[in-house]
Amino acid sequence: MNRMKRMSRRAWLGGAAALAASAGAGALIGPIRAQTHAAPRSYRLEAVEIAARTWCVYGAQEDLSRANGGAIANAAFIQTPDGVVVVDTGPSKRYGEALAALIAEQLPGKRILRVFNTHHHPDHVFGNQAFPREALAAPQAVIEAMTAQSEALAANMYRILGDWMRGTVPTPPGRALNASREEIGGRVFTLTEMKGHTACDLVVRDEETGLVFAGDLAFLDRAPTTPNADLPAWRASLAALRRMERDSLLPGHGPVDPQGASLDQTLDWLDWLDGTLREAVARGLTMNEAMAAPIPARFAALGVARTEFERSVVHLRARMEEEILNGIPPDRL
Ligand SMILES: [Zn+2]
């Protein structure tokens, strides 16, 4: 919480500086003048130990914004006997650099041996630039999606986050993963390609701790995002994650989850979303009418629920309408 309070304060200072700059010198008063000298925005990242020699840097359970610098997704790092494995790198070059600095502080002298990208969404991979190019790795389909969409994704991130993105250049991994098991620095990882949140979602299981890095197939206490969602595939992946032997699971957004509550919550949300959209199509509701649907009380505690629901109406409704009109059996949707 403290971290977020600090971030909000910094963001406010940034806003005050901009206001002061646009107001002209004559309008300046003491406190605002002082704030025009505020330091450039920086991330203050904190590593939380979530398993043996494994740390998570939690993202804010929020939407991308200039208040949080886009730091909304989880990033993690693992100490192996010979170096460090990183899972996801955050939203910007500056975040990646802050993450690399935190790792260097936490594990002095340890080399970054591998950086896994769980999927192509920019809140997870736009910090890649700060890490050794040869360490970056993802399934081929993730690399292709990042490469194909990098310009559009970057434009959107710059528009939303402004100065936080300065110098960020999307950097897809050069190494395509094709093994289901990899030993890195003396620690063994199982790699499974799933899909549903996007066309390719990498799941990493640390064989030593039984911790599963689920990427954005799992959300906990925050509404799932759906710009590239395939709901039936996502459900199948959640079922596969449920069957996977694990001691704990790290969702892409939300706290570490020993019990698998994120799998239940994500599935519950997707089922509700699917049913609600299907009903809206059946009733011939307009987009705005569909967006006005009440969100059930059980999702009240989820971050960003209303916003994500409205976005999902936009993402999924047209596709669903077309499929229903084309007479595809409902169980295939
Ligand atoms: Zn995502």
mmCIF file of C-alpha atoms and ligand atoms in Angstrom:
data_model
loop_
_atom_site.group_PDB
_atom_site.id
_atom_site.type_symbol
_atom_site.label_atom_id
_atom_site.label_comp_id
_atom_site.label_asym_id
_atom_site.label_seq_id
_atom_site.Cartn_x
_atom_site.Cartn_y
_atom_site.Cartn_z
ATOM 1 C CA MET A 1 0.000 0.000 0.000
ATOM 2 C CA ASN A 2 2.789 2.356 0.915
ATOM 3 C CA ARG A 3 4.311 1.903 -2.481
ATOM 4 C CA MET A 4 1.085 2.908 -4.177
ATOM 5 C CA LYS A 5 0.655 5.880 -1.913
ATOM 6 C CA ARG A 6 4.123 7.025 -2.829
ATOM 7 C CA MET A 7 3.408 6.493 -6.515
ATOM 8 C CA SER A 8 0.196 8.455 -6.371
ATOM 9 C CA ARG A 9 1.987 11.274 -4.661
ATOM 10 C CA ARG A 10 4.694 11.319 -7.289
ATOM 11 C CA ALA A 11 2.093 11.281 -10.037
ATOM 12 C CA TRP A 12 0.351 14.205 -8.395
ATOM 13 C CA LEU A 13 3.647 16.050 -8.214
ATOM 14 C CA GLY A 14 4.159 15.379 -11.911
ATOM 15 C CA GLY A 15 0.710 16.795 -12.617
ATOM 16 C CA ALA A 16 1.438 19.847 -10.509
ATOM 17 C CA ALA A 17 4.678 20.414 -12.385
ATOM 18 C CA ALA A 18 2.869 20.266 -15.712
ATOM 19 C CA LEU A 19 0.237 22.636 -14.416
ATOM 20 C CA ALA A 20 2.894 25.029 -13.215
ATOM 21 C CA ALA A 21 4.676 24.878 -16.553
ATOM 22 C CA SER A 22 1.512 25.683 -18.466
ATOM 23 C CA ALA A 23 0.302 28.339 -16.063
ATOM 24 C CA GLY A 24 3.186 30.706 -16.833
ATOM 25 C CA ALA A 25 5.666 32.156 -14.361
ATOM 26 C CA GLY A 26 3.326 34.875 -13.115
ATOM 27 C CA ALA A 27 0.856 32.317 -11.832
ATOM 28 C CA LEU A 28 3.379 30.377 -9.809
ATOM 29 C CA ILE A 29 3.004 30.222 -6.105
ATOM 30 C CA GLY A 30 5.463 28.839 -3.574
ATOM 31 C CA PRO A 31 4.499 25.202 -3.207
ATOM 32 C CA ILE A 32 3.929 24.650 -6.905
ATOM 33 C CA ARG A 33 7.195 26.327 -7.847
ATOM 34 C CA ALA A 34 8.988 23.960 -5.473
ATOM 35 C CA GLN A 35 7.335 20.981 -7.109
ATOM 36 C CA THR A 36 8.478 21.899 -10.595
ATOM 37 C CA HIS A 37 11.839 20.523 -9.473
ATOM 38 C CA ALA A 38 10.398 17.121 -8.617
ATOM 39 C CA ALA A 39 12.680 14.255 -9.685
ATOM 40 C CA PRO A 40 11.798 12.390 -12.875
ATOM 41 C CA ARG A 41 9.301 9.652 -12.364
ATOM 42 C CA SER A 42 10.765 6.400 -11.134
ATOM 43 C CA TYR A 43 9.426 3.040 -10.077
ATOM 44 C CA ARG A 44 10.023 1.958 -6.533
ATOM 45 C CA LEU A 45 9.877 -1.793 -6.782
ATOM 46 C CA GLU A 46 9.769 -4.191 -3.895
ATOM 47 C CA ALA A 47 10.614 -7.893 -4.002
ATOM 48 C CA VAL A 48 8.394 -10.182 -1.924
ATOM 49 C CA GLU A 49 9.630 -13.728 -1.299
ATOM 50 C CA ILE A 50 6.869 -16.097 -2.437
ATOM 51 C CA ALA A 51 8.747 -19.438 -2.427
ATOM 52 C CA ALA A 52 12.281 -20.659 -1.748
ATOM 53 C CA ARG A 53 14.701 -18.303 -3.547
ATOM 54 C CA THR A 54 11.779 -16.891 -5.522
ATOM 55 C CA TRP A 55 10.565 -13.296 -5.408
ATOM 56 C CA CYS A 56 7.607 -11.491 -6.894
ATOM 57 C CA VAL A 57 7.366 -7.806 -7.702
ATOM 58 C CA TYR A 58 3.636 -7.286 -7.492
ATOM 59 C CA GLY A 59 1.774 -5.057 -9.885
ATOM 60 C CA ALA A 60 -0.940 -2.681 -8.723
ATOM 61 C CA GLN A 61 -4.407 -4.196 -9.041
ATOM 62 C CA GLU A 62 -5.395 -1.360 -11.313
ATOM 63 C CA ASP A 63 -5.695 -0.260 -14.886
ATOM 64 C CA LEU A 64 -2.697 1.181 -16.771
ATOM 65 C CA SER A 65 -2.326 4.813 -15.718
ATOM 66 C CA ARG A 66 0.137 7.630 -15.273
ATOM 67 C CA ALA A 67 -0.334 7.233 -11.517
ATOM 68 C CA ASN A 68 1.072 3.689 -11.504
ATOM 69 C CA GLY A 69 3.423 3.987 -14.490
ATOM 70 C CA GLY A 70 1.847 0.897 -16.011
ATOM 71 C CA ALA A 71 3.243 -1.311 -13.236
ATOM 72 C CA ILE A 72 0.136 -3.474 -12.999
ATOM 73 C CA ALA A 73 1.425 -6.962 -13.841
ATOM 74 C CA ASN A 74 3.478 -9.291 -11.690
ATOM 75 C CA ALA A 75 7.133 -9.871 -12.486
ATOM 76 C CA ALA A 76 9.167 -12.518 -10.705
ATOM 77 C CA PHE A 77 12.722 -13.763 -10.348
ATOM 78 C CA ILE A 78 14.273 -16.982 -9.155
ATOM 79 C CA GLN A 79 17.752 -17.612 -7.846
ATOM 80 C CA THR A 80 19.327 -20.714 -9.335
ATOM 81 C CA PRO A 81 22.724 -22.021 -8.204
ATOM 82 C CA ASP A 82 24.412 -20.288 -11.165
ATOM 83 C CA GLY A 83 22.340 -17.178 -11.794
ATOM 84 C CA VAL A 84 18.874 -15.720 -12.080
ATOM 85 C CA VAL A 85 15.717 -16.616 -14.015
ATOM 86 C CA VAL A 86 13.191 -13.831 -14.597
ATOM 87 C CA VAL A 87 9.511 -14.249 -15.479
ATOM 88 C CA ASP A 88 8.120 -11.173 -17.263
ATOM 89 C CA THR A 89 9.699 -7.722 -17.291
ATOM 90 C CA GLY A 90 6.990 -5.083 -16.810
ATOM 91 C CA PRO A 91 5.608 -2.266 -18.948
ATOM 92 C CA SER A 92 8.562 -0.059 -19.913
ATOM 93 C CA LYS A 93 12.308 0.261 -20.307
ATOM 94 C CA ARG A 94 12.418 2.217 -17.080
ATOM 95 C CA TYR A 95 10.562 -0.528 -15.221
ATOM 96 C CA GLY A 96 12.860 -3.179 -16.698
ATOM 97 C CA GLU A 97 15.881 -1.204 -15.512
ATOM 98 C CA ALA A 98 14.377 -0.828 -12.036
ATOM 99 C CA LEU A 99 13.666 -4.575 -11.962
ATOM 100 C CA ALA A 100 17.217 -5.417 -13.087
ATOM 101 C CA ALA A 101 18.577 -3.057 -10.402
ATOM 102 C CA LEU A 102 16.391 -4.673 -7.746
ATOM 103 C CA ILE A 103 17.620 -8.127 -8.775
ATOM 104 C CA ALA A 104 21.234 -6.936 -8.653
ATOM 105 C CA GLU A 105 20.640 -5.532 -5.179
ATOM 106 C CA GLN A 106 18.864 -8.663 -3.927
ATOM 107 C CA LEU A 107 21.264 -11.135 -5.570
ATOM 108 C CA PRO A 108 24.570 -9.305 -5.987
ATOM 109 C CA GLY A 109 26.921 -10.653 -8.630
ATOM 110 C CA LYS A 110 24.340 -13.092 -10.058
ATOM 111 C CA ARG A 111 24.002 -13.186 -13.824
ATOM 112 C CA ILE A 112 20.625 -13.112 -15.575
ATOM 113 C CA LEU A 113 20.540 -16.496 -17.303
ATOM 114 C CA ARG A 114 17.009 -16.528 -18.682
ATOM 115 C CA VAL A 115 14.042 -14.183 -19.013
ATOM 116 C CA PHE A 116 10.753 -15.881 -19.836
ATOM 117 C CA ASN A 117 7.942 -13.882 -21.432
ATOM 118 C CA THR A 118 4.590 -15.474 -20.544
ATOM 119 C CA HIS A 119 2.685 -13.762 -23.386
ATOM 120 C CA HIS A 120 2.908 -10.738 -25.675
ATOM 121 C CA HIS A 121 0.932 -8.155 -23.663
ATOM 122 C CA PRO A 122 2.998 -5.013 -23.093
ATOM 123 C CA ASP A 123 2.401 -4.717 -19.342
ATOM 124 C CA HIS A 124 4.400 -7.985 -19.081
ATOM 125 C CA VAL A 125 7.155 -7.631 -21.679
ATOM 126 C CA PHE A 126 7.986 -4.012 -22.485
ATOM 127 C CA GLY A 127 10.771 -4.081 -19.891
ATOM 128 C CA ASN A 128 12.666 -6.675 -21.993
ATOM 129 C CA GLN A 129 15.078 -4.066 -23.287
ATOM 130 C CA ALA A 130 16.783 -3.822 -19.892
ATOM 131 C CA PHE A 131 17.847 -7.485 -19.943
ATOM 132 C CA PRO A 132 20.527 -9.329 -21.928
ATOM 133 C CA ARG A 133 19.120 -10.030 -25.361
ATOM 134 C CA GLU A 134 20.435 -13.597 -25.408
ATOM 135 C CA ALA A 135 18.577 -14.404 -22.179
ATOM 136 C CA LEU A 136 15.123 -13.435 -23.515
ATOM 137 C CA ALA A 137 12.957 -16.421 -24.451
ATOM 138 C CA ALA A 138 9.344 -17.213 -25.292
ATOM 139 C CA PRO A 139 7.389 -19.633 -27.456
ATOM 140 C CA GLN A 140 7.592 -18.815 -31.176
ATOM 141 C CA ALA A 141 3.946 -17.712 -31.258
ATOM 142 C CA VAL A 142 4.549 -15.178 -28.475
ATOM 143 C CA ILE A 143 7.573 -13.783 -30.319
ATOM 144 C CA GLU A 144 5.534 -13.505 -33.518
ATOM 145 C CA ALA A 145 2.647 -11.752 -31.760
ATOM 146 C CA MET A 146 5.035 -9.316 -30.095
ATOM 147 C CA THR A 147 6.767 -8.609 -33.378
ATOM 148 C CA ALA A 148 3.560 -8.185 -35.380
ATOM 149 C CA GLN A 149 1.847 -5.955 -32.828
ATOM 150 C CA SER A 150 4.774 -4.091 -31.324
ATOM 151 C CA GLU A 151 4.097 -0.801 -33.092
ATOM 152 C CA ALA A 152 0.401 -0.648 -32.203
ATOM 153 C CA LEU A 153 1.002 -1.810 -28.639
ATOM 154 C CA ALA A 154 3.797 0.699 -28.133
ATOM 155 C CA ALA A 155 1.696 3.557 -29.524
ATOM 156 C CA ASN A 156 -1.058 2.698 -27.084
ATOM 157 C CA MET A 157 1.315 2.473 -24.120
ATOM 158 C CA TYR A 158 2.950 5.810 -24.969
ATOM 159 C CA ARG A 159 -0.490 7.401 -25.272
ATOM 160 C CA ILE A 160 -1.608 6.108 -21.877
ATOM 161 C CA LEU A 161 1.639 6.360 -19.910
ATOM 162 C CA GLY A 162 3.476 9.277 -21.497
ATOM 163 C CA ASP A 163 6.878 9.947 -20.009
ATOM 164 C CA TRP A 164 7.014 6.630 -18.144
ATOM 165 C CA MET A 165 7.594 5.019 -21.551
ATOM 166 C CA ARG A 166 10.490 7.211 -22.600
ATOM 167 C CA GLY A 167 13.097 5.233 -24.555
ATOM 168 C CA THR A 168 11.040 2.045 -24.560
ATOM 169 C CA VAL A 169 11.495 -0.014 -27.702
ATOM 170 C CA PRO A 170 9.567 -3.302 -27.898
ATOM 171 C CA THR A 171 12.170 -6.050 -27.831
ATOM 172 C CA PRO A 172 10.863 -9.495 -28.752
ATOM 173 C CA PRO A 173 13.007 -12.408 -27.537
ATOM 174 C CA GLY A 174 15.470 -13.847 -30.023
ATOM 175 C CA ARG A 175 15.180 -17.327 -28.567
ATOM 176 C CA ALA A 176 12.128 -19.457 -29.332
ATOM 177 C CA LEU A 177 11.394 -22.086 -26.712
ATOM 178 C CA ASN A 178 10.767 -25.507 -28.092
ATOM 179 C CA ALA A 179 11.491 -27.770 -25.177
ATOM 180 C CA SER A 180 8.992 -28.712 -22.514
ATOM 181 C CA ARG A 181 11.712 -28.889 -19.909
ATOM 182 C CA GLU A 182 14.740 -26.724 -19.417
ATOM 183 C CA GLU A 183 17.522 -26.810 -16.884
ATOM 184 C CA ILE A 184 18.786 -23.335 -16.217
ATOM 185 C CA GLY A 185 21.673 -22.648 -13.890
ATOM 186 C CA GLY A 186 21.112 -25.959 -12.099
ATOM 187 C CA ARG A 187 17.363 -25.563 -11.553
ATOM 188 C CA VAL A 188 14.762 -27.349 -13.687
ATOM 189 C CA PHE A 189 11.705 -25.702 -15.216
ATOM 190 C CA THR A 190 8.766 -27.283 -17.023
ATOM 191 C CA LEU A 191 7.393 -25.184 -19.870
ATOM 192 C CA THR A 192 3.860 -25.644 -21.157
ATOM 193 C CA GLU A 193 2.254 -23.732 -24.004
ATOM 194 C CA MET A 194 -1.392 -23.037 -23.329
ATOM 195 C CA LYS A 195 -3.808 -20.509 -24.805
ATOM 196 C CA GLY A 196 -7.008 -18.639 -24.150
ATOM 197 C CA HIS A 197 -5.923 -15.364 -22.598
ATOM 198 C CA THR A 198 -3.973 -14.916 -25.832
ATOM 199 C CA ALA A 199 -3.199 -17.234 -28.739
ATOM 200 C CA CYS A 200 -0.163 -18.452 -26.799
ATOM 201 C CA ASP A 201 0.296 -18.345 -23.037
ATOM 202 C CA LEU A 202 3.443 -19.841 -21.551
ATOM 203 C CA VAL A 203 3.130 -21.580 -18.183
ATOM 204 C CA VAL A 204 6.385 -22.091 -16.281
ATOM 205 C CA ARG A 205 6.627 -24.589 -13.442
ATOM 206 C CA ASP A 206 9.624 -24.531 -11.137
ATOM 207 C CA GLU A 207 10.342 -28.181 -10.386
ATOM 208 C CA GLU A 208 12.161 -27.345 -7.159
ATOM 209 C CA THR A 209 9.389 -25.401 -5.451
ATOM 210 C CA GLY A 210 6.316 -26.613 -7.362
ATOM 211 C CA LEU A 211 5.440 -22.971 -8.015
ATOM 212 C CA VAL A 212 3.532 -22.468 -11.254
ATOM 213 C CA PHE A 213 3.834 -19.125 -13.072
ATOM 214 C CA ALA A 214 0.463 -18.975 -14.786
ATOM 215 C CA GLY A 215 0.814 -15.612 -16.542
ATOM 216 C CA ASP A 216 -2.518 -14.026 -17.382
ATOM 217 C CA LEU A 217 -4.377 -17.315 -17.607
ATOM 218 C CA ALA A 218 -5.006 -16.631 -13.914
ATOM 219 C CA PHE A 219 -6.111 -13.395 -12.264
ATOM 220 C CA LEU A 220 -6.773 -13.005 -8.551
ATOM 221 C CA ASP A 221 -8.803 -10.144 -7.082
ATOM 222 C CA ARG A 222 -8.700 -8.279 -10.377
ATOM 223 C CA ALA A 223 -10.988 -8.673 -13.378
ATOM 224 C CA PRO A 224 -9.355 -10.545 -16.285
ATOM 225 C CA THR A 225 -8.500 -8.663 -19.475
ATOM 226 C CA THR A 226 -9.834 -10.045 -22.756
ATOM 227 C CA PRO A 227 -8.480 -8.194 -25.824
ATOM 228 C CA ASN A 228 -7.193 -11.448 -27.316
ATOM 229 C CA ALA A 229 -9.334 -13.904 -25.387
ATOM 230 C CA ASP A 230 -10.669 -17.190 -26.686
ATOM 231 C CA LEU A 231 -13.085 -18.243 -23.966
ATOM 232 C CA PRO A 232 -13.343 -22.005 -24.675
ATOM 233 C CA ALA A 233 -9.556 -22.287 -24.970
ATOM 234 C CA TRP A 234 -9.116 -20.282 -21.773
ATOM 235 C CA ARG A 235 -11.486 -22.588 -19.904
ATOM 236 C CA ALA A 236 -9.552 -25.616 -21.134
ATOM 237 C CA SER A 237 -6.292 -24.049 -19.939
ATOM 238 C CA LEU A 238 -7.764 -23.343 -16.521
ATOM 239 C CA ALA A 239 -8.772 -27.004 -16.299
ATOM 240 C CA ALA A 240 -5.233 -28.028 -17.295
ATOM 241 C CA LEU A 241 -3.758 -25.706 -14.662
ATOM 242 C CA ARG A 242 -6.074 -27.230 -12.094
ATOM 243 C CA ARG A 243 -4.764 -30.701 -12.957
ATOM 244 C CA MET A 244 -1.141 -29.597 -12.930
ATOM 245 C CA GLU A 245 0.765 -30.745 -9.891
ATOM 246 C CA ARG A 246 1.703 -27.627 -7.965
ATOM 247 C CA ASP A 247 2.443 -26.310 -4.509
ATOM 248 C CA SER A 248 1.402 -22.803 -5.363
ATOM 249 C CA LEU A 249 0.595 -20.579 -8.293
ATOM 250 C CA LEU A 250 1.489 -17.029 -9.235
ATOM 251 C CA PRO A 251 -1.224 -15.305 -11.286
ATOM 252 C CA GLY A 252 -0.254 -12.648 -13.827
ATOM 253 C CA HIS A 253 -2.141 -10.137 -11.683
ATOM 254 C CA GLY A 254 -2.810 -10.614 -7.983
ATOM 255 C CA PRO A 255 -1.246 -12.275 -4.959
ATOM 256 C CA VAL A 256 0.475 -15.653 -4.886
ATOM 257 C CA ASP A 257 -2.174 -18.314 -4.652
ATOM 258 C CA PRO A 258 -1.424 -21.590 -2.842
ATOM 259 C CA GLN A 259 -5.039 -22.794 -2.964
ATOM 260 C CA GLY A 260 -5.817 -22.120 -6.616
ATOM 261 C CA ALA A 261 -8.492 -19.528 -5.857
ATOM 262 C CA SER A 262 -7.375 -17.569 -8.915
ATOM 263 C CA LEU A 263 -8.371 -20.476 -11.173
ATOM 264 C CA ASP A 264 -11.878 -20.577 -9.675
ATOM 265 C CA GLN A 265 -12.257 -16.821 -9.770
ATOM 266 C CA THR A 266 -11.042 -16.481 -13.357
ATOM 267 C CA LEU A 267 -13.332 -19.284 -14.530
ATOM 268 C CA ASP A 268 -16.278 -17.821 -12.641
ATOM 269 C CA TRP A 269 -15.706 -14.425 -14.297
ATOM 270 C CA LEU A 270 -15.332 -15.932 -17.779
ATOM 271 C CA ASP A 271 -18.513 -18.005 -17.362
ATOM 272 C CA TRP A 272 -20.455 -14.974 -16.170
ATOM 273 C CA LEU A 273 -19.051 -12.837 -18.973
ATOM 274 C CA ASP A 274 -19.916 -15.450 -21.572
ATOM 275 C CA GLY A 275 -23.467 -15.906 -20.287
ATOM 276 C CA THR A 276 -24.087 -12.185 -19.970
ATOM 277 C CA LEU A 277 -22.847 -11.411 -23.467
ATOM 278 C CA ARG A 278 -24.746 -14.306 -24.967
ATOM 279 C CA GLU A 279 -27.936 -13.102 -23.334
ATOM 280 C CA ALA A 280 -27.303 -9.555 -24.558
ATOM 281 C CA VAL A 281 -26.938 -10.820 -28.118
ATOM 282 C CA ALA A 282 -30.063 -12.988 -27.804
ATOM 283 C CA ARG A 283 -32.065 -10.026 -26.504
ATOM 284 C CA GLY A 284 -30.768 -7.762 -29.261
ATOM 285 C CA LEU A 285 -29.293 -5.263 -26.802
ATOM 286 C CA THR A 286 -27.144 -2.434 -28.111
ATOM 287 C CA MET A 287 -23.511 -2.230 -27.055
ATOM 288 C CA ASN A 288 -24.339 0.442 -24.479
ATOM 289 C CA GLU A 289 -27.240 -1.553 -23.091
ATOM 290 C CA ALA A 290 -25.024 -4.625 -22.820
ATOM 291 C CA MET A 291 -22.384 -2.587 -20.978
ATOM 292 C CA ALA A 292 -24.924 -1.455 -18.409
ATOM 293 C CA ALA A 293 -25.483 -5.002 -17.096
ATOM 294 C CA PRO A 294 -25.109 -5.220 -13.323
ATOM 295 C CA ILE A 295 -21.945 -6.862 -12.039
ATOM 296 C CA PRO A 296 -22.781 -9.594 -9.508
ATOM 297 C CA ALA A 297 -21.997 -8.876 -5.881
ATOM 298 C CA ARG A 298 -19.480 -11.731 -5.719
ATOM 299 C CA PHE A 299 -17.215 -9.742 -8.080
ATOM 300 C CA ALA A 300 -17.553 -6.523 -6.092
ATOM 301 C CA ALA A 301 -14.073 -6.849 -4.599
ATOM 302 C CA LEU A 302 -12.373 -7.356 -7.957
ATOM 303 C CA GLY A 303 -10.227 -4.472 -9.154
ATOM 304 C CA VAL A 304 -11.254 -2.795 -12.424
ATOM 305 C CA ALA A 305 -14.375 -4.980 -12.797
ATOM 306 C CA ARG A 306 -16.626 -2.423 -14.480
ATOM 307 C CA THR A 307 -13.941 -1.182 -16.875
ATOM 308 C CA GLU A 308 -12.853 -4.675 -17.886
ATOM 309 C CA PHE A 309 -16.438 -5.777 -18.360
ATOM 310 C CA GLU A 310 -17.134 -2.840 -20.666
ATOM 311 C CA ARG A 311 -13.979 -3.571 -22.628
ATOM 312 C CA SER A 312 -14.934 -7.218 -22.879
ATOM 313 C CA VAL A 313 -18.307 -6.261 -24.350
ATOM 314 C CA VAL A 314 -16.396 -4.463 -27.094
ATOM 315 C CA HIS A 315 -13.854 -7.263 -27.595
ATOM 316 C CA LEU A 316 -16.149 -10.246 -27.530
ATOM 317 C CA ARG A 317 -19.630 -9.171 -28.539
ATOM 318 C CA ALA A 318 -19.173 -8.706 -32.268
ATOM 319 C CA ARG A 319 -17.380 -12.019 -32.536
ATOM 320 C CA MET A 320 -20.046 -13.786 -30.550
ATOM 321 C CA GLU A 321 -22.867 -12.213 -32.549
ATOM 322 C CA GLU A 322 -21.317 -13.383 -35.773
ATOM 323 C CA GLU A 323 -20.843 -16.896 -34.472
ATOM 324 C CA ILE A 324 -24.421 -17.121 -33.241
ATOM 325 C CA LEU A 325 -25.760 -15.779 -36.533
ATOM 326 C CA ASN A 326 -23.659 -18.312 -38.409
ATOM 327 C CA GLY A 327 -25.339 -21.066 -36.469
ATOM 328 C CA ILE A 328 -22.272 -22.412 -34.748
ATOM 329 C CA PRO A 329 -23.471 -24.705 -31.950
ATOM 330 C CA PRO A 330 -23.242 -22.918 -28.589
ATOM 331 C CA ASP A 331 -20.825 -25.432 -27.137
ATOM 332 C CA ARG A 332 -18.305 -24.551 -29.825
ATOM 333 C CA LEU A 333 -18.309 -20.862 -28.981
HETATM 334 ZN ZN ZN B 1 -2.259 -10.226 -20.524
#
